[in-house]
Amino acid sequence: MTLQMEVFTLISNLKSKRISLLLGMSILGTAVLAGCGQEPAGRESGSGPQPASAKAVDTTPVTLKFAVHLPITEEFKQLYIEPVTKKYPHITLELSNVTSFKAYDELIASGDLPDLYISFNGNMPGLKERAINMDMKPLFGKNPVDLNRFEQNYLDDIQYAATEKGELYGLPIETGFHALYYNKDIFDKFGVPYPKDGMTIEDATELAKKVTRVDNNVQYRGWDVGSIVRMAQPLGLEYIDRKTEKAITSSESWKRVFELGKHIYSIPGNEPSQDSKKNGLNGFIKDRSIAMLNETSKFSQLKEADGLDWDVVQHPYYKDRPNIYGNSTVYMVGAVPTTKRMDQVLQVIEVLTSDEVQMNVSKSGRISPLKNAAVKKAFGQGDPVLKDKNIAGIVKSTPVKYPIYLYREIAEPLTTKKFDAFLKGLDDVNTVLRELDEEINKAVEIEKVRK
């Protein structure tokens, strides 16, 4: 072989090895990048950082203990549980109805804490005392959550329910409303026009007088206001001063509420029945002797009331608080800080607050907390039972700003009990409310010592 041919062969071999080396490095680099980035298929080059939901999902089967304050009905499961199972089949939700602080205390004592919970904003102080809830803002910051999707007043109701520090204990999934339900058959029986949107409490009281009658030995009651507590809510009344931690129920505002409640129940024949089964929702649905009823979101119960010809209108309001009803019960989903499955908990929260799930929530007649106009418009449209009901009247009012309740679990039952005594007794309202202050203060001091 000539010298020229040997040089040519050597150069050719070197080129071949270099190409092989570069090709190998290229393949290796691609594998490393794919392994580090876990980049999903179909992502375009240069598309920027992906949100947390686009990251690789750990599909290891896991069971999350889920404490739920809402009724665990088939409708609830269809709205909230099935979508989670569909998107994340590796997550099993172990549901339990936990509807009281006593039930949480039992879970704490047994060490059997849930991973996440659904509760309402009014329970946040009690859950905070028990270290069940946590400020989730830092987590929502790391796993980008667009809080602008939600109506701000509902976020505020969660953030300020326990403190004024703006801690966000979770995200809202549905909100309760207040409305006036009425039995059309009773109004038809007595030839009285139906209730309408835009009534003041005085208007409703006058209407109640017209349908509070006895017919065929049946006492028909014109208006059951539900509870004195609910009547106080549109005024944003609290029981205990936040700074002094002393009762403030002897105020002029509470006096106004007590006197108004007594005035309504003093309509001859409209007083609460001695038979509790004839009062409230039970009296409206089963006994069917109540013409009008103040209540919160009760569509699920009314849907099952065969033969009851009912409808609904805007909640009656105080003249000086037009188009305002009481506390909005904001049901929210949050993480329990002791959970070892926070990533999966966040996945559940993501599904429950998604547009898809919230659209079905709205269609079912539950108020969604989202700003989404299409979701709002769909309110009640998915249920044939609600098709001909005046559900548009419900949303003509807005909820009062949620008060910060101290020792609510003590003050509220005492207030209800005292009002019941006021209806039956001869004591004047000032005496009754002064005694209520004393009873609340005493009970709070006992609770402080117990802790």
Short mmCIF file of C-alpha atoms in Angstrom, two decimals, residues 5-397:
data_model
loop_
_atom_site.label_atom_id
_atom_site.label_comp_id
_atom_site.label_asym_id
_atom_site.label_seq_id
_atom_site.Cartn_x
_atom_site.Cartn_y
_atom_site.Cartn_z
CA MET A 5 -3.46 5.30 0.45
CA GLU A 6 -2.46 4.66 4.11
CA VAL A 7 -3.03 8.32 5.00
CA PHE A 8 -6.43 8.27 3.31
CA THR A 9 -7.46 5.10 5.20
CA LEU A 10 -6.37 6.57 8.57
CA ILE A 11 -8.36 9.77 8.02
CA SER A 12 -11.46 7.80 7.02
CA ASN A 13 -11.27 5.66 10.19
CA LEU A 14 -10.93 8.76 12.39
CA LYS A 15 -13.98 10.38 10.76
CA SER A 16 -16.04 7.23 11.27
CA LYS A 17 -15.14 7.01 14.99
CA ARG A 18 -15.92 10.71 15.49
CA ILE A 19 -19.34 10.40 13.92
CA SER A 20 -20.11 7.32 16.08
CA LEU A 21 -18.98 9.15 19.22
CA LEU A 22 -21.11 12.21 18.44
CA LEU A 23 -24.13 10.05 17.69
CA GLY A 24 -23.71 8.17 20.97
CA MET A 25 -23.40 11.41 22.94
CA SER A 26 -26.53 12.74 21.27
CA ILE A 27 -28.56 9.67 22.20
CA LEU A 28 -27.24 9.73 25.77
CA GLY A 29 -28.06 13.44 26.11
CA THR A 30 -31.59 12.90 24.91
CA ALA A 31 -32.12 10.09 27.42
CA VAL A 32 -30.79 12.20 30.29
CA LEU A 33 -33.00 15.15 29.40
CA ALA A 34 -36.03 12.95 29.10
CA GLY A 35 -35.29 11.31 32.43
CA CYS A 36 -34.75 14.59 34.27
CA GLY A 37 -37.55 16.63 32.79
CA GLN A 38 -40.26 13.93 32.58
CA GLU A 39 -41.54 16.09 29.74
CA PRO A 40 -45.02 15.02 28.61
CA ALA A 41 -45.50 13.78 25.07
CA GLY A 42 -46.67 16.37 22.59
CA ARG A 43 -45.10 19.37 24.32
CA GLU A 44 -43.70 21.81 21.79
CA SER A 45 -40.13 23.01 22.00
CA GLY A 46 -39.74 26.39 23.67
CA SER A 47 -43.27 26.37 25.19
CA GLY A 48 -42.00 27.58 28.57
CA PRO A 49 -42.41 26.13 32.07
CA GLN A 50 -45.43 23.92 32.64
CA PRO A 51 -47.91 24.28 35.52
CA ALA A 52 -47.80 21.83 38.41
CA SER A 53 -50.67 19.80 36.92
CA ALA A 54 -48.48 18.93 33.87
CA LYS A 55 -45.83 17.22 35.96
CA ALA A 56 -45.55 13.48 36.01
CA VAL A 57 -48.20 11.94 38.24
CA ASP A 58 -47.22 9.39 40.85
CA THR A 59 -49.72 6.63 40.10
CA THR A 60 -48.89 4.52 43.14
CA PRO A 61 -52.26 3.44 44.60
CA VAL A 62 -53.13 5.46 47.69
CA THR A 63 -56.12 5.80 50.00
CA LEU A 64 -56.98 9.21 51.39
CA LYS A 65 -59.20 9.57 54.44
CA PHE A 66 -61.78 12.23 53.62
CA ALA A 67 -63.85 13.84 56.40
CA VAL A 68 -66.99 15.36 54.89
CA HIS A 69 -69.48 17.72 56.50
CA LEU A 70 -71.92 17.66 53.57
CA PRO A 71 -74.45 14.81 53.34
CA ILE A 72 -72.77 11.92 51.52
CA THR A 73 -75.60 11.27 49.08
CA GLU A 74 -75.49 9.69 45.64
CA GLU A 75 -75.63 13.20 44.20
CA PHE A 76 -72.61 14.21 46.27
CA LYS A 77 -70.66 11.18 45.03
CA GLN A 78 -71.57 11.89 41.41
CA LEU A 79 -70.59 15.55 41.70
CA TYR A 80 -67.35 15.22 43.63
CA ILE A 81 -66.07 11.67 44.03
CA GLU A 82 -66.54 10.14 40.61
CA PRO A 83 -64.58 12.93 38.81
CA VAL A 84 -61.60 12.32 41.11
CA THR A 85 -61.69 8.58 40.45
CA LYS A 86 -61.97 9.20 36.73
CA LYS A 87 -58.97 11.53 36.52
CA TYR A 88 -56.83 9.87 39.19
CA PRO A 89 -57.86 6.20 39.37
CA HIS A 90 -54.94 5.48 41.70
CA ILE A 91 -56.58 7.64 44.43
CA THR A 92 -59.22 6.01 46.60
CA LEU A 93 -61.24 8.34 48.81
CA GLU A 94 -62.37 6.81 52.10
CA LEU A 95 -65.38 8.93 53.05
CA SER A 96 -66.73 9.57 56.52
CA ASN A 97 -69.39 12.00 57.74
CA VAL A 98 -67.72 14.25 60.31
CA THR A 99 -70.20 16.97 61.18
CA SER A 100 -69.29 18.07 64.70
CA PHE A 101 -66.30 19.15 66.76
CA LYS A 102 -66.99 16.21 69.05
CA ALA A 103 -66.45 13.86 66.12
CA TYR A 104 -63.14 15.58 65.34
CA ASP A 105 -62.13 15.30 69.00
CA GLU A 106 -62.73 11.57 68.84
CA LEU A 107 -60.59 11.27 65.71
CA ILE A 108 -57.80 13.25 67.40
CA ALA A 109 -57.96 11.07 70.51
CA SER A 110 -57.73 7.90 68.41
CA GLY A 111 -54.96 9.28 66.21
CA ASP A 112 -57.06 8.49 63.16
CA LEU A 113 -56.89 11.88 61.47
CA PRO A 114 -58.15 12.43 57.93
CA ASP A 115 -55.94 13.58 55.08
CA LEU A 116 -58.39 16.20 53.91
CA TYR A 117 -61.80 17.51 54.81
CA ILE A 118 -64.86 19.36 53.57
CA SER A 119 -66.31 21.76 56.10
CA PHE A 120 -67.75 25.25 56.09
CA ASN A 121 -66.22 28.60 56.91
CA GLY A 122 -68.06 28.96 60.21
CA ASN A 123 -66.22 25.90 61.51
CA MET A 124 -62.77 27.31 60.82
CA PRO A 125 -62.19 28.70 64.35
CA GLY A 126 -63.00 25.33 65.93
CA LEU A 127 -60.87 23.42 63.44
CA LYS A 128 -58.02 25.88 63.98
CA GLU A 129 -58.13 25.22 67.73
CA ARG A 130 -57.83 21.52 66.97
CA ALA A 131 -55.00 21.97 64.42
CA ILE A 132 -57.11 20.33 61.73
CA ASN A 133 -56.80 23.15 59.21
CA MET A 134 -53.80 25.06 57.91
CA ASP A 135 -52.96 28.13 55.86
CA MET A 136 -52.69 26.75 52.34
CA LYS A 137 -51.51 29.93 50.62
CA PRO A 138 -47.84 28.82 50.57
CA LEU A 139 -48.84 25.50 48.96
CA PHE A 140 -51.05 27.22 46.41
CA GLY A 141 -48.09 29.46 45.56
CA LYS A 142 -45.79 26.50 44.86
CA ASN A 143 -48.49 24.62 42.95
CA PRO A 144 -49.93 27.53 40.99
CA VAL A 145 -53.60 27.98 41.87
CA ASP A 146 -55.43 30.82 40.18
CA LEU A 147 -57.37 32.39 43.04
CA ASN A 148 -58.81 34.93 40.61
CA ARG A 149 -61.15 32.19 39.38
CA PHE A 150 -63.13 32.49 42.62
CA GLU A 151 -65.50 35.23 43.79
CA GLN A 152 -63.49 37.27 46.28
CA ASN A 153 -66.23 37.46 48.91
CA TYR A 154 -66.21 33.67 49.25
CA LEU A 155 -62.44 33.60 49.66
CA ASP A 156 -62.78 36.38 52.22
CA ASP A 157 -65.37 34.35 54.12
CA ILE A 158 -62.81 31.56 54.43
CA GLN A 159 -59.83 33.80 55.17
CA TYR A 160 -61.47 35.85 57.88
CA ALA A 161 -63.68 33.22 59.46
CA ALA A 162 -61.15 32.41 62.18
CA THR A 163 -58.68 35.29 62.22
CA GLU A 164 -58.09 38.63 60.58
CA LYS A 165 -54.69 37.56 59.28
CA GLY A 166 -56.01 36.44 55.93
CA GLU A 167 -55.11 32.77 56.25
CA LEU A 168 -56.64 30.70 53.46
CA TYR A 169 -57.62 27.32 54.87
CA GLY A 170 -58.72 25.81 51.58
CA LEU A 171 -60.74 26.49 48.44
CA PRO A 172 -64.51 26.87 48.16
CA ILE A 173 -66.43 24.20 46.26
CA GLU A 174 -70.02 25.32 46.79
CA THR A 175 -71.91 27.87 48.81
CA GLY A 176 -75.21 27.80 50.61
CA PHE A 177 -77.89 30.41 50.14
CA HIS A 178 -80.86 31.73 52.10
CA ALA A 179 -84.32 31.86 50.53
CA LEU A 180 -88.03 31.89 51.30
CA TYR A 181 -89.79 28.65 50.35
CA TYR A 182 -93.56 28.54 50.15
CA ASN A 183 -96.35 25.99 49.78
CA LYS A 184 -98.49 27.01 46.81
CA ASP A 185 -101.39 24.78 47.89
CA ILE A 186 -101.88 26.75 51.14
CA PHE A 187 -101.94 30.08 49.31
CA ASP A 188 -104.36 28.64 46.75
CA LYS A 189 -106.58 27.25 49.52
CA PHE A 190 -107.05 30.69 51.04
CA GLY A 191 -106.99 32.67 47.79
CA VAL A 192 -103.93 34.67 48.79
CA PRO A 193 -101.35 35.89 46.22
CA TYR A 194 -98.01 34.06 46.30
CA PRO A 195 -94.91 35.60 47.87
CA LYS A 196 -92.71 37.54 45.47
CA ASP A 197 -89.11 38.67 45.12
CA GLY A 198 -88.15 41.95 46.79
CA MET A 199 -90.20 41.63 49.99
CA THR A 200 -89.06 43.25 53.20
CA ILE A 201 -89.48 41.41 56.49
CA GLU A 202 -92.49 43.63 57.17
CA ASP A 203 -94.03 42.63 53.82
CA ALA A 204 -93.57 38.96 54.62
CA THR A 205 -95.08 39.43 58.08
CA GLU A 206 -98.23 41.00 56.63
CA LEU A 207 -98.48 38.16 54.09
CA ALA A 208 -98.07 35.60 56.88
CA LYS A 209 -101.12 37.02 58.68
CA LYS A 210 -103.30 36.24 55.65
CA VAL A 211 -102.45 32.54 55.56
CA THR A 212 -102.29 31.82 59.28
CA ARG A 213 -105.66 30.11 59.63
CA VAL A 214 -107.47 27.01 60.86
CA ASP A 215 -109.12 24.85 58.22
CA ASN A 216 -110.69 21.43 58.86
CA ASN A 217 -109.11 21.41 62.33
CA VAL A 218 -105.66 21.97 60.84
CA GLN A 219 -103.68 24.96 62.09
CA TYR A 220 -101.84 26.50 59.17
CA ARG A 221 -98.90 28.70 60.13
CA GLY A 222 -98.09 31.61 57.86
CA TRP A 223 -94.35 31.90 58.43
CA ASP A 224 -91.69 29.89 60.22
CA VAL A 225 -88.55 32.05 60.29
CA GLY A 226 -86.36 29.04 61.05
CA SER A 227 -84.39 30.38 64.01
CA ILE A 228 -83.62 33.61 65.79
CA VAL A 229 -79.97 33.05 64.90
CA ARG A 230 -80.79 33.12 61.20
CA MET A 231 -82.82 36.30 61.62
CA ALA A 232 -79.79 38.03 63.17
CA GLN A 233 -77.40 37.07 60.39
CA PRO A 234 -78.36 39.70 57.75
CA LEU A 235 -77.34 42.34 60.28
CA GLY A 236 -73.92 40.73 60.71
CA LEU A 237 -74.42 40.36 64.46
CA GLU A 238 -71.81 38.68 66.65
CA TYR A 239 -72.27 37.22 70.12
CA ILE A 240 -68.93 38.05 71.69
CA ASP A 241 -66.61 41.04 71.33
CA ARG A 242 -63.34 40.01 69.68
CA LYS A 243 -61.14 42.18 71.89
CA THR A 244 -62.74 41.82 75.32
CA GLU A 245 -64.13 38.31 74.73
CA LYS A 246 -67.27 39.42 76.55
CA ALA A 247 -70.85 38.88 75.36
CA ILE A 248 -72.50 41.70 73.40
CA THR A 249 -76.02 40.29 72.92
CA SER A 250 -77.64 43.04 75.01
CA SER A 251 -77.10 45.51 72.15
CA GLU A 252 -79.86 47.45 70.43
CA SER A 253 -79.40 45.33 67.31
CA TRP A 254 -79.99 42.08 69.18
CA LYS A 255 -82.97 43.71 70.90
CA ARG A 256 -84.39 44.54 67.47
CA VAL A 257 -84.03 40.94 66.32
CA PHE A 258 -85.59 39.41 69.45
CA GLU A 259 -88.56 41.77 69.32
CA LEU A 260 -89.09 41.21 65.61
CA GLY A 261 -88.98 37.44 66.03
CA LYS A 262 -91.51 37.60 68.83
CA HIS A 263 -93.75 39.86 66.75
CA ILE A 264 -93.84 37.34 63.89
CA TYR A 265 -94.51 34.39 66.19
CA SER A 266 -97.17 36.39 68.05
CA ILE A 267 -99.47 36.31 65.02
CA PRO A 268 -102.38 34.27 66.45
CA GLY A 269 -101.81 30.67 65.38
CA ASN A 270 -98.30 31.25 64.05
CA GLU A 271 -96.41 30.34 67.22
CA PRO A 272 -94.09 27.32 66.99
CA SER A 273 -95.88 24.03 67.56
CA GLN A 274 -95.29 22.06 70.75
CA ASP A 275 -94.78 19.11 68.42
CA SER A 276 -91.30 19.71 66.99
CA LYS A 277 -92.16 17.57 63.96
CA LYS A 278 -94.52 20.31 62.81
CA ASN A 279 -91.85 23.02 62.87
CA GLY A 280 -89.13 24.00 60.42
CA LEU A 281 -88.28 21.96 57.35
CA ASN A 282 -90.05 18.87 58.65
CA GLY A 283 -93.28 20.82 59.14
CA PHE A 284 -92.96 22.30 55.67
CA ILE A 285 -92.21 19.05 53.81
CA LYS A 286 -93.99 16.34 55.80
CA ASP A 287 -96.70 17.96 57.94
CA ARG A 288 -97.29 20.58 55.22
CA SER A 289 -98.92 23.05 57.58
CA ILE A 290 -96.36 25.86 57.06
CA ALA A 291 -97.08 28.35 54.29
CA MET A 292 -93.66 30.07 54.20
CA LEU A 293 -90.31 28.96 55.52
CA ASN A 294 -86.98 30.76 55.82
CA GLU A 295 -84.26 28.24 55.07
CA THR A 296 -80.88 27.68 53.50
CA SER A 297 -80.11 25.44 50.49
CA LYS A 298 -82.68 22.65 50.75
CA PHE A 299 -83.22 21.59 47.16
CA SER A 300 -82.03 18.03 47.78
CA GLN A 301 -84.74 17.48 50.42
CA LEU A 302 -87.45 19.26 48.45
CA LYS A 303 -86.72 17.23 45.34
CA GLU A 304 -87.81 14.14 47.27
CA ALA A 305 -91.04 15.71 48.61
CA ASP A 306 -93.57 13.93 46.40
CA GLY A 307 -96.76 15.86 45.85
CA LEU A 308 -95.58 19.06 47.52
CA ASP A 309 -96.30 22.01 45.22
CA TRP A 310 -93.60 24.43 46.32
CA ASP A 311 -91.68 27.34 44.96
CA VAL A 312 -89.04 29.79 46.17
CA VAL A 313 -88.47 33.55 46.21
CA GLN A 314 -85.80 35.99 47.29
CA HIS A 315 -85.13 36.01 51.02
CA PRO A 316 -87.04 38.86 52.78
CA TYR A 317 -84.65 41.59 53.88
CA TYR A 318 -84.38 44.37 56.43
CA LYS A 319 -85.37 47.76 55.03
CA ASP A 320 -81.98 49.20 55.92
CA ARG A 321 -80.15 46.19 54.45
CA PRO A 322 -81.79 45.73 51.03
CA ASN A 323 -81.00 42.58 49.05
CA ILE A 324 -78.85 41.14 51.84
CA TYR A 325 -79.46 37.72 53.33
CA GLY A 326 -77.56 35.96 56.11
CA ASN A 327 -74.26 34.16 56.34
CA SER A 328 -73.18 32.35 53.23
CA THR A 329 -72.25 28.85 54.24
CA VAL A 330 -69.12 28.42 52.16
CA TYR A 331 -68.28 24.74 51.91
CA MET A 332 -64.59 24.32 51.28
CA VAL A 333 -62.04 21.59 50.84
CA GLY A 334 -58.77 21.76 52.74
CA ALA A 335 -55.77 19.67 53.75
CA VAL A 336 -55.09 18.38 57.24
CA PRO A 337 -51.50 19.44 58.07
CA THR A 338 -50.50 15.97 59.32
CA THR A 339 -51.22 14.25 56.02
CA LYS A 340 -48.34 12.38 54.40
CA ARG A 341 -50.06 12.54 51.02
CA MET A 342 -50.12 16.27 50.34
CA ASP A 343 -49.46 15.88 46.60
CA GLN A 344 -52.49 13.64 46.22
CA VAL A 345 -54.60 15.91 48.44
CA LEU A 346 -53.77 18.79 46.11
CA GLN A 347 -54.80 16.67 43.14
CA VAL A 348 -58.20 16.09 44.73
CA ILE A 349 -58.62 19.81 45.43
CA GLU A 350 -57.68 20.54 41.82
CA VAL A 351 -60.49 18.29 40.53
CA LEU A 352 -63.15 19.54 42.94
CA THR A 353 -62.57 23.16 41.97
CA SER A 354 -62.22 22.54 38.22
CA ASP A 355 -64.55 24.23 35.73
CA GLU A 356 -65.90 20.84 34.69
CA VAL A 357 -66.93 19.79 38.18
CA GLN A 358 -68.17 23.27 39.11
CA MET A 359 -70.39 23.36 36.02
CA ASN A 360 -72.19 20.24 37.28
CA VAL A 361 -72.33 21.70 40.79
CA SER A 362 -74.14 24.75 39.42
CA LYS A 363 -76.48 22.69 37.25
CA SER A 364 -77.56 20.69 40.28
CA GLY A 365 -78.83 23.81 42.05
CA ARG A 366 -75.82 24.45 44.26
CA ILE A 367 -74.16 27.86 44.00
CA SER A 368 -70.65 27.60 42.61
CA PRO A 369 -68.02 30.00 44.01
CA LEU A 370 -66.46 30.52 40.58
CA LYS A 371 -66.64 33.78 38.64
CA ASN A 372 -67.16 31.82 35.43
CA ALA A 373 -70.21 33.36 33.73
CA ALA A 374 -71.23 30.11 32.00
CA VAL A 375 -71.12 28.25 35.32
CA LYS A 376 -73.29 30.92 36.96
CA LYS A 377 -75.81 30.86 34.12
CA ALA A 378 -76.19 27.09 34.47
CA PHE A 379 -77.53 27.39 38.05
CA GLY A 380 -80.26 24.77 38.50
CA GLN A 381 -80.57 24.02 34.78
CA GLY A 382 -79.49 20.42 35.05
CA ASP A 383 -82.36 19.30 37.27
CA PRO A 384 -85.87 18.93 35.80
CA VAL A 385 -87.41 19.41 39.26
CA LEU A 386 -86.03 22.96 39.34
CA LYS A 387 -87.00 23.78 35.77
CA ASP A 388 -90.17 25.72 36.63
CA LYS A 389 -89.00 27.09 40.00
CA ASN A 390 -88.14 30.74 40.59
CA ILE A 391 -84.50 29.98 41.32
CA ALA A 392 -83.41 33.26 39.73
CA GLY A 393 -84.93 35.04 42.73
CA ILE A 394 -82.42 33.42 45.06
CA VAL A 395 -79.43 35.18 43.54
CA LYS A 396 -81.05 38.63 43.64
CA SER A 397 -79.64 38.92 47.15
#
